[in-house]
Amino acid sequence: MKLPVIVALGLAALTSAGDAQDDIHIREATKAEAEAFSERAFAGPPGRKTYACFVRRYDADHLARHPKQKVAAMKLLMTAEYDNEVKELRYSFRLGFKYRHRSGDFDSSGSCNHVVFEDNGNEVRFGCGVDCEGGSIGVALSKDDKSAIVRLARVRVWQNNKPDDDAEESLVAGADDGIFRLDRTESRDCASLVTDRGELAALRRK
């Protein structure tokens, strides 16, 4: 993913969080910054294929305090996989969620890279995007690395793992849907986001 695309993804994610600035400086992370952040995200140096799962189910008390929040539950699966052709790690995301007042499971997915938000204390994030102008998410970590902070403005989603035009819509940030704090958990807890049987079996063994 080229730098201009990464910057656009990062800007969209930052704006959605409600802390946009008139002069936002975003750059591609250096190799050292990217490696350090990846070790934090995956709780150690990523192997040939490594997962990190983050989950949040919002309870009645939280939803009562955030009446405009549309999302009732969310899962994020981050994947680092070594690409033999280019001899480096590739990163991707899968996002799943349930609406508060709608039935069904919704999901999205795309590729990621590392960006640094220099006006936010040099915070490193994954800048992740969905193909064909499908929107983006930004993924940062809490200071203790136990939670992922997901920021979004708009991201294309599909219902019940049906990536076709008829099932396509978007999750759009609102007053209470721009930032989500998800807790780190076992990789197998994100198994519902995986459809490939071989990958699913591997994930469940983690």
PDB file of C-alpha atoms in Angstrom:
ATOM      1  CA  MET A   1       0.000   0.000   0.000  1.00  0.00           C
ATOM      2  CA  LYS A   2       1.539   3.316  -1.028  1.00  0.00           C
ATOM      3  CA  LEU A   3       2.057   6.190   1.366  1.00  0.00           C
ATOM      4  CA  PRO A   4      -0.613   8.568  -0.078  1.00  0.00           C
ATOM      5  CA  VAL A   5      -3.214   5.845   0.446  1.00  0.00           C
ATOM      6  CA  ILE A   6      -2.021   5.215   3.979  1.00  0.00           C
ATOM      7  CA  VAL A   7      -2.185   8.916   4.773  1.00  0.00           C
ATOM      8  CA  ALA A   8      -5.737   9.136   3.447  1.00  0.00           C
ATOM      9  CA  LEU A   9      -6.772   6.177   5.604  1.00  0.00           C
ATOM     10  CA  GLY A  10      -5.187   7.703   8.662  1.00  0.00           C
ATOM     11  CA  LEU A  11      -6.817  11.061   8.111  1.00  0.00           C
ATOM     12  CA  ALA A  12     -10.232   9.465   7.787  1.00  0.00           C
ATOM     13  CA  ALA A  13      -9.766   7.492  10.983  1.00  0.00           C
ATOM     14  CA  LEU A  14      -8.468  10.494  12.920  1.00  0.00           C
ATOM     15  CA  THR A  15     -11.275  12.755  11.754  1.00  0.00           C
ATOM     16  CA  SER A  16     -13.859  10.197  12.858  1.00  0.00           C
ATOM     17  CA  ALA A  17     -12.489  10.264  16.381  1.00  0.00           C
ATOM     18  CA  GLY A  18     -13.484  13.891  16.729  1.00  0.00           C
ATOM     19  CA  ASP A  19      -9.926  15.145  17.281  1.00  0.00           C
ATOM     20  CA  ALA A  20      -9.147  16.370  13.775  1.00  0.00           C
ATOM     21  CA  GLN A  21      -6.798  19.301  13.527  1.00  0.00           C
ATOM     22  CA  ASP A  22      -6.293  21.966  10.892  1.00  0.00           C
ATOM     23  CA  ASP A  23      -2.731  20.766  10.355  1.00  0.00           C
ATOM     24  CA  ILE A  24      -2.380  16.991  10.696  1.00  0.00           C
ATOM     25  CA  HIS A  25       1.017  15.437  10.113  1.00  0.00           C
ATOM     26  CA  ILE A  26       0.997  11.742   9.243  1.00  0.00           C
ATOM     27  CA  ARG A  27       3.889   9.750   7.905  1.00  0.00           C
ATOM     28  CA  GLU A  28       4.755   6.172   7.153  1.00  0.00           C
ATOM     29  CA  ALA A  29       6.362   4.412  10.097  1.00  0.00           C
ATOM     30  CA  THR A  30      10.035   3.556   9.960  1.00  0.00           C
ATOM     31  CA  LYS A  31      11.012  -0.109   9.967  1.00  0.00           C
ATOM     32  CA  ALA A  32      11.958   0.093  13.650  1.00  0.00           C
ATOM     33  CA  GLU A  33       8.685   1.812  14.596  1.00  0.00           C
ATOM     34  CA  ALA A  34       6.649  -0.719  12.601  1.00  0.00           C
ATOM     35  CA  GLU A  35       8.440  -3.700  14.158  1.00  0.00           C
ATOM     36  CA  ALA A  36       8.031  -2.330  17.675  1.00  0.00           C
ATOM     37  CA  PHE A  37       4.327  -1.678  17.166  1.00  0.00           C
ATOM     38  CA  SER A  38       3.788  -5.118  15.601  1.00  0.00           C
ATOM     39  CA  GLU A  39       5.394  -6.788  18.608  1.00  0.00           C
ATOM     40  CA  ARG A  40       3.013  -4.883  20.848  1.00  0.00           C
ATOM     41  CA  ALA A  41      -0.031  -5.689  18.720  1.00  0.00           C
ATOM     42  CA  PHE A  42       0.727  -9.413  18.415  1.00  0.00           C
ATOM     43  CA  ALA A  43       2.164  -9.816  21.932  1.00  0.00           C
ATOM     44  CA  GLY A  44       5.576 -10.751  20.552  1.00  0.00           C
ATOM     45  CA  PRO A  45       7.434 -10.868  17.230  1.00  0.00           C
ATOM     46  CA  PRO A  46       4.992 -12.093  14.526  1.00  0.00           C
ATOM     47  CA  GLY A  47       5.793 -15.474  12.991  1.00  0.00           C
ATOM     48  CA  ARG A  48       4.934 -16.636   9.499  1.00  0.00           C
ATOM     49  CA  LYS A  49       1.249 -16.207  10.338  1.00  0.00           C
ATOM     50  CA  THR A  50       0.181 -14.619  13.589  1.00  0.00           C
ATOM     51  CA  TYR A  51      -3.169 -13.419  14.905  1.00  0.00           C
ATOM     52  CA  ALA A  52      -4.381 -10.899  17.475  1.00  0.00           C
ATOM     53  CA  CYS A  53      -8.031 -10.874  18.552  1.00  0.00           C
ATOM     54  CA  PHE A  54      -9.869  -8.062  20.324  1.00  0.00           C
ATOM     55  CA  VAL A  55     -13.516  -8.247  21.428  1.00  0.00           C
ATOM     56  CA  ARG A  56     -16.092  -6.048  23.152  1.00  0.00           C
ATOM     57  CA  ARG A  57     -19.693  -6.795  24.048  1.00  0.00           C
ATOM     58  CA  TYR A  58     -21.344  -3.666  25.341  1.00  0.00           C
ATOM     59  CA  ASP A  59     -23.499  -4.184  28.423  1.00  0.00           C
ATOM     60  CA  ALA A  60     -26.822  -2.527  29.165  1.00  0.00           C
ATOM     61  CA  ASP A  61     -25.223   0.078  31.424  1.00  0.00           C
ATOM     62  CA  HIS A  62     -22.786   1.215  28.720  1.00  0.00           C
ATOM     63  CA  LEU A  63     -25.506   1.390  26.090  1.00  0.00           C
ATOM     64  CA  ALA A  64     -27.752   3.356  28.455  1.00  0.00           C
ATOM     65  CA  ARG A  65     -24.945   5.908  28.868  1.00  0.00           C
ATOM     66  CA  HIS A  66     -24.437   6.040  25.090  1.00  0.00           C
ATOM     67  CA  PRO A  67     -27.965   6.115  23.646  1.00  0.00           C
ATOM     68  CA  LYS A  68     -26.760   7.058  20.146  1.00  0.00           C
ATOM     69  CA  GLN A  69     -24.389   4.107  19.828  1.00  0.00           C
ATOM     70  CA  LYS A  70     -25.502   1.815  17.009  1.00  0.00           C
ATOM     71  CA  VAL A  71     -23.054  -1.034  17.696  1.00  0.00           C
ATOM     72  CA  ALA A  72     -23.795  -3.578  20.436  1.00  0.00           C
ATOM     73  CA  ALA A  73     -20.762  -5.856  19.969  1.00  0.00           C
ATOM     74  CA  MET A  74     -17.556  -5.807  17.950  1.00  0.00           C
ATOM     75  CA  LYS A  75     -14.655  -8.139  17.129  1.00  0.00           C
ATOM     76  CA  LEU A  76     -11.358  -7.302  15.465  1.00  0.00           C
ATOM     77  CA  LEU A  77      -8.952  -9.914  14.099  1.00  0.00           C
ATOM     78  CA  MET A  78      -5.546  -8.588  13.060  1.00  0.00           C
ATOM     79  CA  THR A  79      -3.333 -10.889  10.980  1.00  0.00           C
ATOM     80  CA  ALA A  80       0.374 -10.704  10.201  1.00  0.00           C
ATOM     81  CA  GLU A  81       1.494 -13.095   7.436  1.00  0.00           C
ATOM     82  CA  TYR A  82       4.912 -13.462   5.863  1.00  0.00           C
ATOM     83  CA  ASP A  83       4.844 -12.944   2.106  1.00  0.00           C
ATOM     84  CA  ASN A  84       7.463 -15.186   0.482  1.00  0.00           C
ATOM     85  CA  GLU A  85       7.429 -13.188  -2.734  1.00  0.00           C
ATOM     86  CA  VAL A  86       8.257  -9.802  -1.261  1.00  0.00           C
ATOM     87  CA  LYS A  87      10.102 -11.211   1.788  1.00  0.00           C
ATOM     88  CA  GLU A  88       8.211  -9.199   4.377  1.00  0.00           C
ATOM     89  CA  LEU A  89       5.162  -9.314   6.605  1.00  0.00           C
ATOM     90  CA  ARG A  90       1.775  -8.275   5.267  1.00  0.00           C
ATOM     91  CA  TYR A  91      -0.955  -7.080   7.616  1.00  0.00           C
ATOM     92  CA  SER A  92      -4.725  -7.330   7.319  1.00  0.00           C
ATOM     93  CA  PHE A  93      -7.867  -6.909   9.415  1.00  0.00           C
ATOM     94  CA  ARG A  94     -11.267  -8.491   9.754  1.00  0.00           C
ATOM     95  CA  LEU A  95     -13.958  -6.625  11.617  1.00  0.00           C
ATOM     96  CA  GLY A  96     -17.229  -8.115  12.800  1.00  0.00           C
ATOM     97  CA  PHE A  97     -20.050  -6.453  14.696  1.00  0.00           C
ATOM     98  CA  LYS A  98     -23.691  -6.570  15.683  1.00  0.00           C
ATOM     99  CA  TYR A  99     -26.021  -3.632  15.524  1.00  0.00           C
ATOM    100  CA  ARG A 100     -27.946  -2.602  18.589  1.00  0.00           C
ATOM    101  CA  HIS A 101     -31.369  -2.552  16.960  1.00  0.00           C
ATOM    102  CA  ARG A 102     -30.888  -4.854  13.938  1.00  0.00           C
ATOM    103  CA  SER A 103     -30.494  -8.588  13.611  1.00  0.00           C
ATOM    104  CA  GLY A 104     -27.681 -10.338  11.781  1.00  0.00           C
ATOM    105  CA  ASP A 105     -23.896 -10.331  11.796  1.00  0.00           C
ATOM    106  CA  PHE A 106     -21.944  -7.744   9.799  1.00  0.00           C
ATOM    107  CA  ASP A 107     -18.300  -7.838   8.758  1.00  0.00           C
ATOM    108  CA  SER A 108     -15.592  -6.044   6.836  1.00  0.00           C
ATOM    109  CA  SER A 109     -11.987  -6.745   5.876  1.00  0.00           C
ATOM    110  CA  GLY A 110      -8.979  -5.217   4.178  1.00  0.00           C
ATOM    111  CA  SER A 111      -5.233  -4.639   4.224  1.00  0.00           C
ATOM    112  CA  CYS A 112      -3.177  -2.574   6.666  1.00  0.00           C
ATOM    113  CA  ASN A 113       0.102  -0.753   7.055  1.00  0.00           C
ATOM    114  CA  HIS A 114       1.802   1.305   9.769  1.00  0.00           C
ATOM    115  CA  VAL A 115       1.390   5.064  10.036  1.00  0.00           C
ATOM    116  CA  VAL A 116       2.569   7.590  12.607  1.00  0.00           C
ATOM    117  CA  PHE A 117       0.371  10.469  13.769  1.00  0.00           C
ATOM    118  CA  GLU A 118       2.990  13.058  14.644  1.00  0.00           C
ATOM    119  CA  ASP A 119       0.516  15.534  16.144  1.00  0.00           C
ATOM    120  CA  ASN A 120      -0.672  12.841  18.574  1.00  0.00           C
ATOM    121  CA  GLY A 121       2.642  12.315  20.298  1.00  0.00           C
ATOM    122  CA  ASN A 122       4.085  10.161  17.499  1.00  0.00           C
ATOM    123  CA  GLU A 123       1.382   7.550  17.999  1.00  0.00           C
ATOM    124  CA  VAL A 124       1.797   4.529  15.728  1.00  0.00           C
ATOM    125  CA  ARG A 125      -1.345   2.906  14.348  1.00  0.00           C
ATOM    126  CA  PHE A 126      -2.384   0.430  11.733  1.00  0.00           C
ATOM    127  CA  GLY A 127      -4.028   2.309   8.884  1.00  0.00           C
ATOM    128  CA  CYS A 128      -6.386  -0.219   7.281  1.00  0.00           C
ATOM    129  CA  GLY A 129      -8.547   0.135   4.183  1.00  0.00           C
ATOM    130  CA  VAL A 130     -11.205  -1.758   2.268  1.00  0.00           C
ATOM    131  CA  ASP A 131     -10.699  -2.120  -1.501  1.00  0.00           C
ATOM    132  CA  CYS A 132     -12.491   0.086  -4.042  1.00  0.00           C
ATOM    133  CA  GLU A 133     -12.924   3.128  -1.808  1.00  0.00           C
ATOM    134  CA  GLY A 134     -14.598   1.047   0.880  1.00  0.00           C
ATOM    135  CA  GLY A 135     -13.544   3.296   3.726  1.00  0.00           C
ATOM    136  CA  SER A 136     -11.027   2.678   6.474  1.00  0.00           C
ATOM    137  CA  ILE A 137     -10.272   2.074  10.117  1.00  0.00           C
ATOM    138  CA  GLY A 138      -7.352   3.067  12.308  1.00  0.00           C
ATOM    139  CA  VAL A 139      -6.125   0.650  14.980  1.00  0.00           C
ATOM    140  CA  ALA A 140      -4.028   1.878  17.906  1.00  0.00           C
ATOM    141  CA  LEU A 141      -3.224   0.202  21.221  1.00  0.00           C
ATOM    142  CA  SER A 142      -3.862   1.188  24.822  1.00  0.00           C
ATOM    143  CA  LYS A 143      -0.769   2.001  26.882  1.00  0.00           C
ATOM    144  CA  ASP A 144      -0.803  -1.454  28.500  1.00  0.00           C
ATOM    145  CA  ASP A 145      -1.351  -3.196  25.112  1.00  0.00           C
ATOM    146  CA  LYS A 146      -4.402  -5.000  26.515  1.00  0.00           C
ATOM    147  CA  SER A 147      -6.886  -3.195  24.277  1.00  0.00           C
ATOM    148  CA  ALA A 148      -7.187  -2.070  20.671  1.00  0.00           C
ATOM    149  CA  ILE A 149      -8.544   1.407  19.966  1.00  0.00           C
ATOM    150  CA  VAL A 150     -10.497   1.302  16.699  1.00  0.00           C
ATOM    151  CA  ARG A 151     -11.312   4.592  14.992  1.00  0.00           C
ATOM    152  CA  LEU A 152     -13.503   4.883  11.920  1.00  0.00           C
ATOM    153  CA  ALA A 153     -15.368   7.398   9.807  1.00  0.00           C
ATOM    154  CA  ARG A 154     -16.952   5.023   7.308  1.00  0.00           C
ATOM    155  CA  VAL A 155     -16.216   1.437   6.423  1.00  0.00           C
ATOM    156  CA  ARG A 156     -17.948  -0.845   3.927  1.00  0.00           C
ATOM    157  CA  VAL A 157     -19.572  -3.885   5.550  1.00  0.00           C
ATOM    158  CA  TRP A 158     -21.462  -6.959   4.444  1.00  0.00           C
ATOM    159  CA  GLN A 159     -24.102  -9.004   6.203  1.00  0.00           C
ATOM    160  CA  ASN A 160     -23.481 -12.643   7.075  1.00  0.00           C
ATOM    161  CA  ASN A 161     -20.217 -12.987   5.091  1.00  0.00           C
ATOM    162  CA  LYS A 162     -21.808 -12.118   1.736  1.00  0.00           C
ATOM    163  CA  PRO A 163     -19.347  -9.832  -0.102  1.00  0.00           C
ATOM    164  CA  ASP A 164     -21.607  -8.897  -2.981  1.00  0.00           C
ATOM    165  CA  ASP A 165     -23.281  -5.704  -4.070  1.00  0.00           C
ATOM    166  CA  ASP A 166     -26.708  -6.705  -2.791  1.00  0.00           C
ATOM    167  CA  ALA A 167     -25.441  -7.230   0.762  1.00  0.00           C
ATOM    168  CA  GLU A 168     -23.175  -4.186   0.831  1.00  0.00           C
ATOM    169  CA  GLU A 169     -23.664  -1.181   3.093  1.00  0.00           C
ATOM    170  CA  SER A 170     -21.513   0.989   5.367  1.00  0.00           C
ATOM    171  CA  LEU A 171     -20.983   1.465   9.070  1.00  0.00           C
ATOM    172  CA  VAL A 172     -20.795   5.233   9.450  1.00  0.00           C
ATOM    173  CA  ALA A 173     -19.475   6.937  12.556  1.00  0.00           C
ATOM    174  CA  GLY A 174     -21.995   8.847  14.615  1.00  0.00           C
ATOM    175  CA  ALA A 175     -21.909  10.628  17.952  1.00  0.00           C
ATOM    176  CA  ASP A 176     -21.122   7.374  19.796  1.00  0.00           C
ATOM    177  CA  ASP A 177     -19.719   5.179  17.021  1.00  0.00           C
ATOM    178  CA  GLY A 178     -16.408   6.774  16.079  1.00  0.00           C
ATOM    179  CA  ILE A 179     -14.115   5.124  18.646  1.00  0.00           C
ATOM    180  CA  PHE A 180     -14.304   1.569  20.004  1.00  0.00           C
ATOM    181  CA  ARG A 181     -12.093   0.130  22.739  1.00  0.00           C
ATOM    182  CA  LEU A 182     -11.851  -3.656  22.332  1.00  0.00           C
ATOM    183  CA  ASP A 183     -10.227  -6.019  24.833  1.00  0.00           C
ATOM    184  CA  ARG A 184      -7.479  -8.485  23.879  1.00  0.00           C
ATOM    185  CA  THR A 185      -8.562 -12.108  24.089  1.00  0.00           C
ATOM    186  CA  GLU A 186      -7.743 -15.569  22.718  1.00  0.00           C
ATOM    187  CA  SER A 187      -7.445 -15.795  18.923  1.00  0.00           C
ATOM    188  CA  ARG A 188     -10.112 -18.505  18.837  1.00  0.00           C
ATOM    189  CA  ASP A 189     -12.650 -15.931  20.072  1.00  0.00           C
ATOM    190  CA  CYS A 190     -12.478 -14.344  16.601  1.00  0.00           C
ATOM    191  CA  ALA A 191     -13.140 -17.639  14.782  1.00  0.00           C
ATOM    192  CA  SER A 192     -16.539 -16.387  13.600  1.00  0.00           C
ATOM    193  CA  LEU A 193     -14.723 -13.904  11.315  1.00  0.00           C
ATOM    194  CA  VAL A 194     -12.923 -16.656   9.360  1.00  0.00           C
ATOM    195  CA  THR A 195     -14.540 -18.616   6.517  1.00  0.00           C
ATOM    196  CA  ASP A 196     -11.563 -20.591   5.156  1.00  0.00           C
ATOM    197  CA  ARG A 197     -11.623 -24.040   6.787  1.00  0.00           C
ATOM    198  CA  GLY A 198      -7.858 -24.469   6.916  1.00  0.00           C
ATOM    199  CA  GLU A 199      -7.322 -21.061   8.445  1.00  0.00           C
ATOM    200  CA  LEU A 200     -10.191 -21.618  10.845  1.00  0.00           C
ATOM    201  CA  ALA A 201      -8.640 -24.845  12.102  1.00  0.00           C
ATOM    202  CA  ALA A 202      -5.303 -23.102  12.614  1.00  0.00           C
ATOM    203  CA  LEU A 203      -6.944 -20.205  14.434  1.00  0.00           C
ATOM    204  CA  ARG A 204      -8.803 -22.513  16.819  1.00  0.00           C
ATOM    205  CA  ARG A 205      -5.517 -24.151  17.800  1.00  0.00           C
ATOM    206  CA  LYS A 206      -4.064 -20.823  18.922  1.00  0.00           C
TER     207      LYS A 206
END
